[in-house]
GROMACS .gro file of C-alpha atoms in nm:
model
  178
    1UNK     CA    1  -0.762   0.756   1.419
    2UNK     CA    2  -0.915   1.020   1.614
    3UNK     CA    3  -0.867   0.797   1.956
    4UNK     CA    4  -0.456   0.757   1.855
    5UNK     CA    5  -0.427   1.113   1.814
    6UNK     CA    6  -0.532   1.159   2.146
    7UNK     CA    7  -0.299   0.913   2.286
    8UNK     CA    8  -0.003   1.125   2.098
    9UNK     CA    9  -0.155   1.383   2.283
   10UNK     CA   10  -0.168   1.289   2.604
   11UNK     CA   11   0.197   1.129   2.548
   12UNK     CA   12   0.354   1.444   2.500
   13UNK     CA   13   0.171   1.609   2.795
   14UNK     CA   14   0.321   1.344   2.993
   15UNK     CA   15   0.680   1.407   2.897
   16UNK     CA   16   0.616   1.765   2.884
   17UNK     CA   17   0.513   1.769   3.234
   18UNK     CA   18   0.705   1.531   3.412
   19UNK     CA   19   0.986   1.470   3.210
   20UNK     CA   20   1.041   1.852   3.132
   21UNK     CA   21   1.080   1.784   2.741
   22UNK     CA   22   1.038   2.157   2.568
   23UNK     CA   23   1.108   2.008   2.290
   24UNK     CA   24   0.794   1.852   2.209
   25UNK     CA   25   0.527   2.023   2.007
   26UNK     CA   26   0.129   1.935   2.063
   27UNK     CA   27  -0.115   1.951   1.772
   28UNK     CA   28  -0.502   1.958   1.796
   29UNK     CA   29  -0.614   1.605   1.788
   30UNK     CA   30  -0.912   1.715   1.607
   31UNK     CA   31  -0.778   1.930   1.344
   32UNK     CA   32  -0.932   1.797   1.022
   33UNK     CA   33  -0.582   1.839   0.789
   34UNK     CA   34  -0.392   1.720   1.116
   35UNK     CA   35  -0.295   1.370   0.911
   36UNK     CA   36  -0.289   1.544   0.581
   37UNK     CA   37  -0.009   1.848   0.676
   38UNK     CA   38   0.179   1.538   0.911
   39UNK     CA   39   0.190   1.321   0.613
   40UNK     CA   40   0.314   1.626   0.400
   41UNK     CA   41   0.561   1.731   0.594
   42UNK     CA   42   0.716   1.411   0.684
   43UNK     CA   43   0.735   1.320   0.287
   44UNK     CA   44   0.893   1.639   0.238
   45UNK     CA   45   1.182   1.590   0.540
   46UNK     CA   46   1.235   1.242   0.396
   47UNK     CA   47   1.255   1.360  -0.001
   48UNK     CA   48   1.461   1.626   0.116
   49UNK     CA   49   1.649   1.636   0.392
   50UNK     CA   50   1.886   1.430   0.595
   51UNK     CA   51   1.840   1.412   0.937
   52UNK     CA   52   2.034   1.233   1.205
   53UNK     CA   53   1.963   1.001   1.462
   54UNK     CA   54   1.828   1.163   1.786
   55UNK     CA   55   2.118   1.336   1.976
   56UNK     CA   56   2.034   1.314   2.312
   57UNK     CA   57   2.309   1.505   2.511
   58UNK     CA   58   2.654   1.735   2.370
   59UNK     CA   59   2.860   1.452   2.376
   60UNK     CA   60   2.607   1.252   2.170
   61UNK     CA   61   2.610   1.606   1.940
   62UNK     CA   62   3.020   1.661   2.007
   63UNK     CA   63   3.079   1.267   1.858
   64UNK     CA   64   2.826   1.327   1.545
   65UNK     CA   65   2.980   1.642   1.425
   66UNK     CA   66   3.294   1.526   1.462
   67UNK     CA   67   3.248   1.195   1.288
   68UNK     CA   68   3.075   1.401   0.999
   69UNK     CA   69   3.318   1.579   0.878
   70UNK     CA   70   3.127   1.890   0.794
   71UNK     CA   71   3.256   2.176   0.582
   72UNK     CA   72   2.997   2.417   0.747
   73UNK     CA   73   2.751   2.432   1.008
   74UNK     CA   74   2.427   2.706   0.999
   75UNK     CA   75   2.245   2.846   1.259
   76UNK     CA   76   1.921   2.978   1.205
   77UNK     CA   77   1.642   3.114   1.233
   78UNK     CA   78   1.381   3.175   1.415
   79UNK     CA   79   1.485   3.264   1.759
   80UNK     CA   80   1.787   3.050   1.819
   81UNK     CA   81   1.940   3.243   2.007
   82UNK     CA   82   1.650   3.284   2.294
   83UNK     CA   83   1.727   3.096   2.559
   84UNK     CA   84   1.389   3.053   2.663
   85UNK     CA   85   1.300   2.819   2.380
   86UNK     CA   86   1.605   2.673   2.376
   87UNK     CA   87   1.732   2.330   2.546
   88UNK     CA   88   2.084   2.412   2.548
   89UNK     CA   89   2.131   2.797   2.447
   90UNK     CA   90   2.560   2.727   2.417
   91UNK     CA   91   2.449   2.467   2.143
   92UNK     CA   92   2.310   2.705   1.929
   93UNK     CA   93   2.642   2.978   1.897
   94UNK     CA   94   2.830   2.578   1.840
   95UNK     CA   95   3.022   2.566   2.139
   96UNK     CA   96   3.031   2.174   2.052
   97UNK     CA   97   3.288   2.303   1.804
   98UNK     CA   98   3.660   2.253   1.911
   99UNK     CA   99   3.800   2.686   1.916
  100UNK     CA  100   4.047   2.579   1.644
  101UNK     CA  101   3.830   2.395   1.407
  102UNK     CA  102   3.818   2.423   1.029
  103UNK     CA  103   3.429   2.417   0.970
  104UNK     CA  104   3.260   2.746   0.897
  105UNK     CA  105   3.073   2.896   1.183
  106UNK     CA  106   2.728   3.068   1.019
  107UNK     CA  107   2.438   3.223   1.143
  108UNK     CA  108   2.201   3.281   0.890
  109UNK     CA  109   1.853   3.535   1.013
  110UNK     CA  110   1.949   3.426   1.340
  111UNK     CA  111   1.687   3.526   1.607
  112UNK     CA  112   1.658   3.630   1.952
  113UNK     CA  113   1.305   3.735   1.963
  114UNK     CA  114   1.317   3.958   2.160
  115UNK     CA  115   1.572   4.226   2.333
  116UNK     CA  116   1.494   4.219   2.708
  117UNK     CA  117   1.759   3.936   2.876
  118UNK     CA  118   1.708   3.663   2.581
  119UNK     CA  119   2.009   3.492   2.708
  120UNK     CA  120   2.103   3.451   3.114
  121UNK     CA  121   2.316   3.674   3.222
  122UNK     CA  122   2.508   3.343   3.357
  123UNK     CA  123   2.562   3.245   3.030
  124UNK     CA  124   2.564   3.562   2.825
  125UNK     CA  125   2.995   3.611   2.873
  126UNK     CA  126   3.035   3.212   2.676
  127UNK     CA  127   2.790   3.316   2.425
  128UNK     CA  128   2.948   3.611   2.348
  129UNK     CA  129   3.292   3.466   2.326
  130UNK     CA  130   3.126   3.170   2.099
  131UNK     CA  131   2.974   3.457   1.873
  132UNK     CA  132   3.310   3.576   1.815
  133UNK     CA  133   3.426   3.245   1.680
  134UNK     CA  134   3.163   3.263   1.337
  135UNK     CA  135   3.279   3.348   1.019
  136UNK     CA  136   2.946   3.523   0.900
  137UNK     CA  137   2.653   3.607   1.126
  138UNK     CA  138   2.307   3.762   0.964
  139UNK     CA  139   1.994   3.838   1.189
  140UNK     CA  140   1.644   3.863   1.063
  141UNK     CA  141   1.529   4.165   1.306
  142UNK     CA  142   1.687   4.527   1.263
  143UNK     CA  143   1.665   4.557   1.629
  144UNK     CA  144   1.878   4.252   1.674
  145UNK     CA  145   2.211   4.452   1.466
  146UNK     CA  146   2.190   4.705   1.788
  147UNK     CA  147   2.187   4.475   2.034
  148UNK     CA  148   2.429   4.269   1.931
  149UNK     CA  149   2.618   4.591   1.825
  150UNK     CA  150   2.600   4.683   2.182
  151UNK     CA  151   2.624   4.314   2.364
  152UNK     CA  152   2.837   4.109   2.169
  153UNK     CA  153   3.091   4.387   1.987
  154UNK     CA  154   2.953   4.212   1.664
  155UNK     CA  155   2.803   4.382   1.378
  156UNK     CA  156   2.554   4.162   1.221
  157UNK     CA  157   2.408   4.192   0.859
  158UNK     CA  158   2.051   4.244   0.867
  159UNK     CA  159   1.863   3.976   0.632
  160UNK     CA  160   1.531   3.910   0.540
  161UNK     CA  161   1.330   3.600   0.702
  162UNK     CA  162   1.409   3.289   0.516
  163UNK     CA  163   1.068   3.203   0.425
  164UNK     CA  164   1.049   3.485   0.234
  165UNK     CA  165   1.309   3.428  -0.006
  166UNK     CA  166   1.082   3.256  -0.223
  167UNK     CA  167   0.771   3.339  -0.374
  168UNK     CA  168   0.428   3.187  -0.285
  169UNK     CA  169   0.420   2.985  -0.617
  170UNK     CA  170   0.756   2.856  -0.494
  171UNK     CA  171   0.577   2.669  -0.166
  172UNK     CA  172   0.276   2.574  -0.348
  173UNK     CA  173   0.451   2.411  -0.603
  174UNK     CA  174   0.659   2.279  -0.345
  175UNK     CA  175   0.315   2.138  -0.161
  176UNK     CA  176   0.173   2.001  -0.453
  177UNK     CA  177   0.445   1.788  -0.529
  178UNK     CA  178   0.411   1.581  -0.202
   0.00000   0.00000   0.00000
């Protein structure tokens, strides 16, 4: 087990490296609840959640949401709107959304973790004008209302994080039942 972990690891070093994938996340191999949480959590997505195929460019992501017919879309949370961390920062404030279309634009404790230049100034302009497009936008830091106050003309609510909403018992209830 221990020597396949390893390979994962080594895998996604690889692509991170060479093939620039940020999206990749690497675990310790040697973590001793590393099959335990990755059994957990894949139960959970699986019990839970649906989740599409792997979108691999926006006209992979245009043609799902379009064939989906979607009443709403949410963005959130935890810095989604840092372009640092993100692939494609436009994705994130939906610009794969036709201007004139019917689903609901929300950001829900939307993120930018931090205020100095989380977006390129090269790209700030669209994702202002994208902003302006969402029916409801909340952010999860009070500094974030300000700046996008003073950036985007938007007044955002301030929320709390959504992993707080519930109470502990709540998650390990939640844990116990995969």
């Amino acid at each position: 087990e221990y020597m396949l972990r390893c390979l994962s690891v080594a895998k996604c070093l690889i692509l991170k490296l060479f093939c620039k994938r940020d999206d990749l996340q690497i675990s310790d191999p040697f973590f001793y609840k590393y099959s335990v949480y990755k059994h957990a959590a894949c139960n959970f997505i699986k019990g839970n959640i649906h989740v599409s195929r792997p979108l691999g460019d926006n006209g992979q992501l245009r043609n799902y949401v379009n064939q989906s017919n979607f009443d709403a879309i949410i963005v959130g949370s935890d810095q989604v709107w840092r372009a640092d961390y993100s692939p494609n920062i436009t994705n994130y404030f939906l610009d794969f959304l036709q201007e004139q279309s019917s689903v609901k634009r929300i950001a829900y404790a939307a993120s930018f973790g931090t205020h100095h230049h989380p977006i390129p100034e090269s790209l700030l302009s669209t994702c202002v004008n994208l902003a302006k497009r969402f029916d409801a936008i909340s952010v999860r830091e009070k500094g974030s209302v300000g700046f996008m106050e003073k950036i985007f003309g938007l007044t955002p609510q301030w929320v709390l994080d959504p992993t707080l909403l519930h109470t502990a018992d709540f998650y390990r209830n939640l844990y116990k039942s995969q």
